[in-house]
Amino acid sequence: MAFETICVLGLGYIGLPTASTFATAGYKVVGVDTNPSIVYSLQKGELHISEPGLSKLVKDAIQSKNLAISSSPILADAFIIAVPTPFYDQKKADLTFVRSAAESIVPFLRRGNLVVLESTSPPLTTNEVLVPILEKSGLKAGEDFNVVYSPERVLPGQILRELIENARVIGGINADSAAAGKELYQIFVKGEIITTTATTAEMVKLMENTYRDINIAIANEFARLADRFGIDVWEAIQIANLHPRVKILNPGPGVGGHCISVDPWFLVEAATDITPLIRTARQVNDEQPHFVVQKLNEILGTLAGKKITALGLAYKPDVDDLRESPAVEVVQALLAAGADVTAFEPFKPGFSIKGIRMASNLAEAISESDLLLLLVNHTQLKVIDPGQILEQTTARIVFDTVGGWNPQIWQDAGFEVHRLGRAD
Ligand code: SAJ
């Protein structure tokens, strides 16, 4: 099958890099988004999301005239659906965007086309949700056109590199579909391309993120145990990880982002009766911001009226993404407990949270403070020199939730140091 025109639906963190990468590889691509302001800004070459290298890639793609941005699909050889799959408050997957993207393809679907679903989805979505919608075209999936599920597995902050270098799983509704999907992604993927069934590919994606969630949950429980038994969890993890078959992850204030904190629920929703471990891990990680707040209450005696400087609000180090961020949950809980919170997020100094004072730089954030709270291990927060800031802050207590600061150096500079997972 020869692909000449590719239509990518959903121009977010995955769709936009994917569309631009196909375009810079020489293929005609139409990127579709239903949000008019995204279409308008992209047509002017302005990005609505931030990811290293993406701005240049999109500009190159648009300048090459291979990438056009539109609000509706066109006739194409391949359609790639890369829309979000959020979840409702009841922890249920919301497939509204997947369904409407599929519906929008129906009038343009032709014999010989390939349709790819990339959005993270509950098991069986490709076969039981996507295929019936596409067959409204009167064509038969697997005979007249091909359908695959191929999840994105790239790490925010490293999307452009991982898109090309990571192994790619292509799950077809039949063997011909899988072969067509492999041919499409061979255009730019340098990692291994593995073909399998659509449902296996759906499970692979959910299993990867669930595995990571459970491993972070055990690290968070180890931090609580270390605190209870009077040891330093960071030291214990370092020693345990010398074992050749042990790789414990880092504890922290919780698990955020739009993937790991969401995807395991898709499995719990799909099979509640057989997923107690997955559910419990989610609950452990969701409770972690409150564990941090409880520790702060113990350190300060009370939170009411205490001036706390929260350093970092992003969901993880060195990104500007605050979605589902545990750091944001911590500051909101501190506010609810009556603390006077100032926050500094170096990647989004203009961000605002009701009731929180946002500082535009470090000096402003720390000047009037009782306690400095490190919530995100951003490189520029990790390298703060306690000796240098001692005179700039009224705070003499620090609480490090991410193991970013060397306790000895901070103590030597004159601070009382507390760390998550370390009884002091
Ligand atoms: N975290 C910890 N301790 C750790 C590692 C992470 O507390 O040792 C926290 C982070 O601070 C963050 C959250 O977990 O709040 C998730 O961060 P992450 O770096 O583990 O993952 P994401 O959400 O940025 O990206 C994940 C990746 N999945 C896996 O590593 C299995 C990525 O490859 C996926 O493409 C992405 O989810 C996705 O889109 O599904």
Short mmCIF file of C-alpha atoms and ligand atoms in Angstrom, two decimals:
data_model
loop_
_atom_site.label_atom_id
_atom_site.label_comp_id
_atom_site.label_asym_id
_atom_site.label_seq_id
_atom_site.Cartn_x
_atom_site.Cartn_y
_atom_site.Cartn_z
CA MET A 1 0.00 0.00 0.00
CA ALA A 2 1.35 3.43 -0.88
CA PHE A 3 0.59 6.30 1.48
CA GLU A 4 0.52 9.72 -0.12
CA THR A 5 -1.86 11.70 2.06
CA ILE A 6 -2.18 11.29 5.82
CA CYS A 7 -4.87 12.90 7.94
CA VAL A 8 -4.10 13.31 11.66
CA LEU A 9 -7.05 14.05 13.95
CA GLY A 10 -6.21 15.83 17.22
CA LEU A 11 -3.24 18.22 17.33
CA GLY A 12 -2.09 17.87 20.93
CA TYR A 13 1.08 16.49 22.48
CA ILE A 14 0.99 13.41 20.23
CA GLY A 15 -0.94 14.38 17.10
CA LEU A 16 1.04 17.53 16.37
CA PRO A 17 4.52 15.94 16.58
CA THR A 18 3.26 12.92 14.60
CA ALA A 19 1.71 15.05 11.82
CA SER A 20 4.82 17.24 11.61
CA THR A 21 7.17 14.25 11.52
CA PHE A 22 5.28 12.67 8.60
CA ALA A 23 5.28 16.04 6.82
CA THR A 24 9.02 16.60 7.23
CA ALA A 25 9.55 13.05 5.93
CA GLY A 26 7.97 14.26 2.66
CA TYR A 27 4.34 13.13 3.00
CA LYS A 28 1.27 15.30 2.45
CA VAL A 29 -0.38 15.71 5.86
CA VAL A 30 -3.55 17.44 6.97
CA GLY A 31 -3.68 18.05 10.70
CA VAL A 32 -7.23 18.39 12.00
CA ASP A 33 -8.41 19.91 15.26
CA THR A 34 -11.95 20.77 16.27
CA ASN A 35 -10.79 23.65 18.47
CA PRO A 36 -10.90 26.77 16.22
CA SER A 37 -8.34 28.69 18.30
CA ILE A 38 -5.80 25.84 17.95
CA VAL A 39 -6.38 25.75 14.18
CA TYR A 40 -6.06 29.54 13.97
CA SER A 41 -2.81 29.74 15.96
CA LEU A 42 -1.19 26.75 14.21
CA GLN A 43 -2.03 28.21 10.81
CA LYS A 44 0.02 31.22 11.91
CA GLY A 45 2.80 28.89 13.06
CA GLU A 46 2.12 29.52 16.77
CA LEU A 47 2.07 26.59 19.19
CA HIS A 48 -0.49 26.03 21.96
CA ILE A 49 1.69 23.44 23.70
CA SER A 50 5.28 23.40 24.80
CA GLU A 51 7.72 20.58 24.07
CA PRO A 52 11.45 20.88 23.36
CA GLY A 53 12.11 21.15 19.61
CA LEU A 54 8.43 21.06 18.62
CA SER A 55 8.15 24.69 17.57
CA LYS A 56 10.93 24.32 14.99
CA LEU A 57 9.57 20.99 13.74
CA VAL A 58 6.08 22.44 13.18
CA LYS A 59 7.50 25.53 11.45
CA ASP A 60 9.63 23.33 9.18
CA ALA A 61 6.60 21.16 8.38
CA ILE A 62 4.39 24.15 7.54
CA GLN A 63 7.12 25.85 5.49
CA SER A 64 7.66 22.64 3.48
CA LYS A 65 3.98 23.00 2.44
CA ASN A 66 3.48 19.35 3.37
CA LEU A 67 1.55 20.16 6.55
CA ALA A 68 -1.81 21.91 6.32
CA ILE A 69 -3.98 22.65 9.35
CA SER A 70 -7.73 22.30 9.07
CA SER A 71 -10.89 22.01 11.15
CA SER A 72 -12.24 19.00 9.24
CA PRO A 73 -10.82 15.83 7.61
CA ILE A 74 -10.20 15.34 3.89
CA LEU A 75 -9.90 12.32 1.63
CA ALA A 76 -6.67 10.55 2.62
CA ASP A 77 -4.87 7.20 2.46
CA ALA A 78 -4.43 6.95 6.22
CA PHE A 79 -6.31 8.51 9.14
CA ILE A 80 -4.66 8.73 12.55
CA ILE A 81 -6.81 9.47 15.59
CA ALA A 82 -4.78 11.10 18.38
CA VAL A 83 -7.44 12.78 20.49
CA PRO A 84 -7.52 12.81 24.30
CA THR A 85 -9.30 10.15 26.36
CA PRO A 86 -9.92 11.90 29.67
CA PHE A 87 -11.89 10.30 32.45
CA TYR A 88 -15.00 11.30 34.33
CA ASP A 89 -15.02 11.98 38.07
CA GLN A 90 -16.32 8.43 38.53
CA LYS A 91 -12.96 7.18 37.13
CA LYS A 92 -14.55 6.07 33.86
CA ALA A 93 -12.95 6.59 30.44
CA ASP A 94 -14.53 9.34 28.37
CA LEU A 95 -14.51 8.19 24.74
CA THR A 96 -16.48 11.19 23.43
CA PHE A 97 -13.51 12.57 21.47
CA VAL A 98 -12.59 9.16 20.01
CA ARG A 99 -16.18 8.60 18.90
CA SER A 100 -16.57 12.04 17.32
CA ALA A 101 -13.19 11.81 15.54
CA ALA A 102 -14.24 8.41 14.12
CA GLU A 103 -17.63 9.81 13.05
CA SER A 104 -15.88 12.68 11.26
CA ILE A 105 -13.83 10.22 9.19
CA VAL A 106 -16.86 8.21 7.98
CA PRO A 107 -17.79 10.47 5.00
CA PHE A 108 -14.16 10.39 3.79
CA LEU A 109 -13.45 6.68 4.21
CA ARG A 110 -12.58 4.86 0.97
CA ARG A 111 -11.66 1.30 -0.01
CA GLY A 112 -7.99 0.59 0.78
CA ASN A 113 -7.72 3.21 3.58
CA LEU A 114 -5.98 2.62 6.89
CA VAL A 115 -7.42 3.98 10.16
CA VAL A 116 -5.17 4.14 13.21
CA LEU A 117 -6.27 4.78 16.79
CA GLU A 118 -3.42 6.15 18.95
CA SER A 119 -5.44 7.48 21.90
CA THR A 120 -5.03 5.50 25.13
CA SER A 121 -8.23 3.47 25.39
CA PRO A 122 -9.83 0.72 27.50
CA PRO A 123 -9.40 -2.86 26.21
CA LEU A 124 -11.63 -3.75 23.20
CA THR A 125 -12.23 -0.09 22.19
CA THR A 126 -10.83 -0.64 18.67
CA ASN A 127 -13.00 -3.66 17.92
CA GLU A 128 -16.14 -2.70 19.80
CA VAL A 129 -16.28 1.11 19.54
CA LEU A 130 -14.13 2.25 16.60
CA VAL A 131 -14.95 -0.45 14.01
CA PRO A 132 -18.78 -0.18 14.30
CA ILE A 133 -18.59 3.61 13.80
CA LEU A 134 -16.31 3.32 10.75
CA GLU A 135 -18.55 0.63 9.23
CA LYS A 136 -21.37 3.19 9.04
CA SER A 137 -19.58 4.09 5.79
CA GLY A 138 -21.00 0.89 4.29
CA LEU A 139 -17.48 -0.57 4.00
CA LYS A 140 -16.32 -3.65 5.91
CA ALA A 141 -13.40 -3.30 8.34
CA GLY A 142 -10.60 -5.77 7.68
CA GLU A 143 -11.86 -6.37 4.12
CA ASP A 144 -12.45 -2.98 2.51
CA PHE A 145 -10.24 -0.95 4.83
CA ASN A 146 -7.69 -1.64 7.54
CA VAL A 147 -7.82 -0.71 11.22
CA VAL A 148 -5.02 -0.73 13.81
CA TYR A 149 -4.46 0.37 17.36
CA SER A 150 -0.99 1.85 17.88
CA PRO A 151 -0.44 3.57 21.21
CA GLU A 152 1.92 6.46 21.70
CA ARG A 153 4.47 5.72 24.43
CA VAL A 154 6.62 8.83 24.34
CA LEU A 155 7.83 10.64 27.43
CA PRO A 156 6.81 14.31 27.73
CA GLY A 157 10.01 16.37 27.49
CA GLN A 158 11.52 13.84 25.08
CA ILE A 159 8.64 13.34 22.66
CA LEU A 160 10.44 14.13 19.39
CA ARG A 161 13.31 11.71 20.04
CA GLU A 162 11.17 8.92 21.52
CA LEU A 163 8.60 9.14 18.70
CA ILE A 164 11.30 8.03 16.29
CA GLU A 165 13.52 5.84 18.47
CA ASN A 166 11.07 3.92 20.70
CA ALA A 167 9.83 0.46 19.80
CA ARG A 168 6.36 0.78 18.26
CA VAL A 169 3.53 -1.68 18.77
CA ILE A 170 0.97 -2.03 15.97
CA GLY A 171 -2.16 -4.02 16.79
CA GLY A 172 -4.29 -4.92 13.79
CA ILE A 173 -7.90 -6.09 13.75
CA ASN A 174 -6.46 -8.68 11.33
CA ALA A 175 -3.04 -9.51 9.85
CA ASP A 176 -3.50 -7.31 6.75
CA SER A 177 -4.32 -4.32 8.94
CA ALA A 178 -1.24 -4.90 11.10
CA ALA A 179 0.94 -5.12 7.97
CA ALA A 180 -0.52 -1.84 6.62
CA GLY A 181 0.07 -0.13 9.98
CA LYS A 182 3.67 -1.33 10.01
CA GLU A 183 4.21 0.10 6.53
CA LEU A 184 2.88 3.48 7.63
CA TYR A 185 5.03 3.84 10.75
CA GLN A 186 8.14 2.51 9.00
CA ILE A 187 8.20 5.93 7.34
CA PHE A 188 9.83 7.47 10.44
CA VAL A 189 10.11 4.92 13.26
CA LYS A 190 13.68 3.72 13.79
CA GLY A 191 12.88 1.52 16.82
CA GLU A 192 11.62 -2.04 16.45
CA ILE A 193 8.07 -2.32 15.06
CA ILE A 194 6.11 -5.18 16.59
CA THR A 195 2.81 -6.33 15.13
CA THR A 196 0.10 -7.99 17.21
CA THR A 197 -3.67 -7.86 17.72
CA ALA A 198 -5.52 -4.61 18.43
CA THR A 199 -6.61 -5.71 21.90
CA THR A 200 -3.08 -6.83 22.84
CA ALA A 201 -1.76 -3.42 21.80
CA GLU A 202 -4.43 -1.70 23.92
CA MET A 203 -3.45 -3.84 26.90
CA VAL A 204 0.29 -3.25 26.36
CA LYS A 205 -0.17 0.48 26.68
CA LEU A 206 -2.28 0.23 29.82
CA MET A 207 0.01 -2.39 31.35
CA GLU A 208 3.10 -0.19 30.91
CA ASN A 209 1.61 2.80 32.72
CA THR A 210 -0.05 0.63 35.38
CA TYR A 211 3.26 -1.13 36.05
CA ARG A 212 4.93 2.24 36.61
CA ASP A 213 2.10 3.49 38.81
CA ILE A 214 2.29 0.41 41.04
CA ASN A 215 6.06 0.72 41.32
CA ILE A 216 5.81 4.38 42.35
CA ALA A 217 3.09 3.44 44.86
CA ILE A 218 5.39 0.91 46.56
CA ALA A 219 8.15 3.55 46.70
CA ASN A 220 5.67 5.94 48.35
CA GLU A 221 4.67 3.28 50.88
CA PHE A 222 8.34 2.58 51.61
CA ALA A 223 8.74 6.32 52.33
CA ARG A 224 5.88 6.15 54.85
CA LEU A 225 7.41 3.04 56.46
CA ALA A 226 10.85 4.67 56.66
CA ASP A 227 9.28 7.62 58.41
CA ARG A 228 7.53 5.27 60.88
CA PHE A 229 10.64 3.19 61.63
CA GLY A 230 13.12 6.05 61.83
CA ILE A 231 15.28 5.43 58.77
CA ASP A 232 16.12 7.33 55.58
CA VAL A 233 14.19 5.82 52.63
CA TRP A 234 16.57 7.37 50.07
CA GLU A 235 19.54 5.60 51.61
CA ALA A 236 17.56 2.33 51.92
CA ILE A 237 16.44 2.48 48.25
CA GLN A 238 19.98 3.15 47.09
CA ILE A 239 21.23 0.08 48.97
CA ALA A 240 18.31 -2.14 47.89
CA ASN A 241 18.89 -1.13 44.25
CA LEU A 242 22.38 -2.63 44.40
CA HIS A 243 20.58 -5.99 44.23
CA PRO A 244 20.78 -7.09 40.58
CA ARG A 245 17.04 -7.72 40.28
CA VAL A 246 15.67 -4.77 42.27
CA LYS A 247 14.93 -1.30 40.82
CA ILE A 248 12.83 0.71 43.26
CA LEU A 249 11.60 4.04 41.88
CA ASN A 250 11.59 7.39 43.70
CA PRO A 251 8.97 8.36 46.27
CA GLY A 252 7.52 11.85 45.94
CA PRO A 253 4.44 13.98 46.59
CA GLY A 254 2.29 11.77 44.32
CA VAL A 255 1.76 10.79 40.70
CA GLY A 256 0.56 13.34 38.19
CA GLY A 257 0.27 13.98 34.48
CA HIS A 258 -2.48 12.92 32.15
CA CYS A 259 -1.28 9.31 31.65
CA ILE A 260 -0.07 7.36 34.66
CA SER A 261 -2.58 8.88 37.05
CA VAL A 262 -5.43 8.08 34.62
CA ASP A 263 -4.70 4.95 32.56
CA PRO A 264 -4.79 2.34 35.38
CA TRP A 265 -8.41 3.35 36.04
CA PHE A 266 -9.27 2.14 32.51
CA LEU A 267 -8.38 -1.39 33.63
CA VAL A 268 -10.18 -1.04 36.97
CA GLU A 269 -13.28 0.22 35.15
CA ALA A 270 -13.15 -2.59 32.58
CA ALA A 271 -12.71 -5.37 35.16
CA THR A 272 -13.36 -4.07 38.68
CA ASP A 273 -13.72 -7.51 40.27
CA ILE A 274 -10.20 -8.68 39.37
CA THR A 275 -8.07 -5.52 39.80
CA PRO A 276 -7.69 -4.84 43.57
CA LEU A 277 -3.93 -4.25 43.35
CA ILE A 278 -4.22 -1.70 40.53
CA ARG A 279 -6.98 0.17 42.37
CA THR A 280 -5.05 0.21 45.65
CA ALA A 281 -1.88 1.53 44.01
CA ARG A 282 -3.89 4.36 42.46
CA GLN A 283 -5.37 5.18 45.86
CA VAL A 284 -1.92 5.13 47.54
CA ASN A 285 -0.54 7.58 44.97
CA ASP A 286 -3.65 9.77 45.15
CA GLU A 287 -3.30 9.99 48.95
CA GLN A 288 0.37 10.96 48.80
CA PRO A 289 -0.15 14.77 48.59
CA HIS A 290 -2.14 14.51 51.83
CA PHE A 291 0.65 12.52 53.47
CA VAL A 292 2.99 15.41 52.61
CA VAL A 293 0.57 17.92 54.16
CA GLN A 294 0.28 15.78 57.30
CA LYS A 295 4.09 15.73 57.63
CA LEU A 296 4.19 19.51 57.26
CA ASN A 297 1.59 19.82 60.01
CA GLU A 298 3.79 17.70 62.29
CA ILE A 299 6.90 19.75 61.47
CA LEU A 300 5.26 23.15 62.02
CA GLY A 301 2.87 22.17 64.83
CA THR A 302 0.04 23.83 62.95
CA LEU A 303 -0.46 25.01 59.38
CA ALA A 304 -2.78 27.90 60.21
CA GLY A 305 -1.12 31.20 59.39
CA LYS A 306 2.24 29.60 58.52
CA LYS A 307 4.05 31.11 55.56
CA ILE A 308 4.99 28.26 53.23
CA THR A 309 6.96 28.67 50.00
CA ALA A 310 6.11 25.92 47.50
CA LEU A 311 8.92 25.41 44.99
CA GLY A 312 7.68 23.78 41.78
CA LEU A 313 4.11 23.09 40.65
CA ALA A 314 4.59 21.02 37.48
CA TYR A 315 3.62 17.35 37.51
CA LYS A 316 7.27 16.30 37.14
CA PRO A 317 10.77 17.79 36.73
CA ASP A 318 11.72 20.10 33.88
CA VAL A 319 8.34 20.28 32.15
CA ASP A 320 5.79 23.12 32.15
CA ASP A 321 2.78 20.78 32.36
CA LEU A 322 0.63 21.19 35.49
CA ARG A 323 -2.11 18.71 34.59
CA GLU A 324 -3.12 16.44 37.50
CA SER A 325 -0.06 17.75 39.33
CA PRO A 326 0.36 16.44 42.91
CA ALA A 327 2.27 19.64 43.73
CA VAL A 328 -0.83 21.68 42.93
CA GLU A 329 -2.85 19.36 45.19
CA VAL A 330 -0.38 19.90 48.02
CA VAL A 331 -0.61 23.69 47.82
CA GLN A 332 -4.40 23.56 47.62
CA ALA A 333 -4.56 21.34 50.71
CA LEU A 334 -2.18 23.69 52.54
CA LEU A 335 -4.41 26.62 51.66
CA ALA A 336 -7.47 24.74 52.91
CA ALA A 337 -5.62 24.12 56.20
CA GLY A 338 -5.14 27.87 56.64
CA ALA A 339 -1.52 28.22 55.50
CA ASP A 340 -0.31 31.35 53.75
CA VAL A 341 1.15 29.91 50.54
CA THR A 342 3.51 31.49 48.04
CA ALA A 343 4.42 29.36 45.02
CA PHE A 344 7.13 29.58 42.39
CA GLU A 345 6.98 27.52 39.20
CA PRO A 346 10.01 28.45 37.06
CA PHE A 347 8.45 26.90 33.92
CA LYS A 348 5.13 28.80 34.31
CA PRO A 349 5.67 31.87 36.49
CA GLY A 350 2.46 33.43 35.15
CA PHE A 351 0.25 30.53 36.28
CA SER A 352 -2.40 31.35 38.86
CA ILE A 353 -4.17 29.30 41.53
CA LYS A 354 -6.94 30.97 43.51
CA GLY A 355 -5.75 31.95 46.97
CA ILE A 356 -2.05 31.27 46.25
CA ARG A 357 0.46 34.07 45.80
CA MET A 358 2.53 33.35 42.69
CA ALA A 359 6.09 34.65 42.77
CA SER A 360 7.78 35.58 39.50
CA ASN A 361 11.24 34.61 40.72
CA LEU A 362 12.98 32.67 43.48
CA ALA A 363 14.06 35.70 45.54
CA GLU A 364 10.49 36.98 45.68
CA ALA A 365 9.18 33.52 46.60
CA ILE A 366 11.46 32.93 49.56
CA SER A 367 11.86 36.40 51.09
CA GLU A 368 9.01 36.17 53.66
CA SER A 369 8.68 32.52 54.64
CA ASP A 370 8.58 30.05 57.55
CA LEU A 371 9.36 26.95 55.48
CA LEU A 372 10.70 26.18 52.01
CA LEU A 373 8.91 23.20 50.45
CA LEU A 374 10.56 21.49 47.47
CA LEU A 375 7.77 19.83 45.46
CA VAL A 376 9.35 19.28 42.04
CA ASN A 377 12.92 18.28 41.28
CA HIS A 378 13.39 20.89 38.52
CA THR A 379 17.09 21.25 37.67
CA GLN A 380 17.08 24.94 38.59
CA LEU A 381 15.51 24.26 42.01
CA LYS A 382 17.82 21.32 42.74
CA VAL A 383 20.89 23.54 42.39
CA ILE A 384 19.74 26.23 44.86
CA ASP A 385 22.72 27.04 47.08
CA PRO A 386 21.52 27.22 50.72
CA GLY A 387 24.51 29.34 51.71
CA GLN A 388 23.59 31.90 49.06
CA ILE A 389 19.88 32.15 49.92
CA LEU A 390 20.26 32.18 53.73
CA GLU A 391 20.31 35.97 53.85
CA GLN A 392 17.49 36.30 51.28
CA THR A 393 14.91 34.31 53.26
CA THR A 394 13.37 34.41 56.70
CA ALA A 395 12.78 30.62 56.48
CA ARG A 396 15.02 28.39 58.57
CA ILE A 397 13.16 25.11 57.94
CA VAL A 398 13.06 23.16 54.65
CA PHE A 399 11.02 20.11 53.63
CA ASP A 400 12.24 18.23 50.56
CA THR A 401 9.60 15.85 49.12
CA VAL A 402 11.64 14.67 46.13
CA GLY A 403 15.13 13.95 47.45
CA GLY A 404 16.53 16.90 45.50
CA TRP A 405 18.63 18.62 48.17
CA ASN A 406 21.68 17.33 50.03
CA PRO A 407 20.57 17.44 53.69
CA GLN A 408 24.10 17.86 55.04
CA ILE A 409 24.81 20.93 52.92
CA TRP A 410 21.52 22.56 53.95
CA GLN A 411 22.13 21.72 57.63
CA ASP A 412 25.66 23.11 57.47
CA ALA A 413 24.26 26.34 55.99
CA GLY A 414 22.00 26.72 59.04
CA PHE A 415 18.66 25.19 58.01
CA GLU A 416 16.55 22.62 59.86
CA VAL A 417 16.11 19.94 57.22
CA HIS A 418 13.22 17.49 56.75
CA ARG A 419 12.82 15.04 53.90
CA LEU A 420 9.92 12.86 52.81
CA GLY A 421 10.75 9.31 53.87
CA ARG A 422 13.27 10.31 56.47
CA ALA A 423 12.49 10.52 60.16
CA ASP A 424 14.13 13.57 61.69
N1 SAJ B 1 7.18 9.80 39.48
C1 SAJ B 1 7.52 9.49 40.79
N2 SAJ B 1 8.58 8.68 41.02
C2 SAJ B 1 9.32 8.15 39.99
C3 SAJ B 1 8.96 8.44 38.66
C4 SAJ B 1 7.89 9.26 38.43
O1 SAJ B 1 6.87 9.95 41.74
O2 SAJ B 1 10.29 7.43 40.29
C5 SAJ B 1 6.02 10.68 39.19
C6 SAJ B 1 6.38 11.92 38.38
O3 SAJ B 1 6.90 12.95 39.19
C7 SAJ B 1 5.05 12.24 37.75
C8 SAJ B 1 4.42 10.86 37.50
O4 SAJ B 1 5.12 9.98 38.35
O5 SAJ B 1 4.21 12.96 38.65
C9 SAJ B 1 4.50 10.37 36.07
O6 SAJ B 1 5.77 10.71 35.49
P1 SAJ B 1 6.57 9.72 34.51
O7 SAJ B 1 7.80 10.39 34.11
O8 SAJ B 1 6.69 8.40 35.17
O9 SAJ B 1 5.59 9.49 33.30
P2 SAJ B 1 4.74 10.42 32.28
O10 SAJ B 1 3.34 10.47 32.78
O11 SAJ B 1 5.42 11.71 32.02
O12 SAJ B 1 4.82 9.53 30.95
C10 SAJ B 1 4.36 8.18 31.00
C11 SAJ B 1 5.45 7.29 30.37
N3 SAJ B 1 5.13 5.88 30.65
C12 SAJ B 1 6.05 5.04 31.21
O13 SAJ B 1 7.16 5.41 31.53
C13 SAJ B 1 5.63 3.64 31.41
C14 SAJ B 1 5.51 7.53 28.88
O14 SAJ B 1 6.40 6.61 28.24
C15 SAJ B 1 4.11 7.40 28.25
O15 SAJ B 1 4.13 7.65 26.86
C16 SAJ B 1 3.21 8.42 28.91
O16 SAJ B 1 3.14 8.10 30.32
C17 SAJ B 1 1.84 8.35 28.26
O17 SAJ B 1 1.53 9.25 27.45
O18 SAJ B 1 1.09 7.40 28.49
#
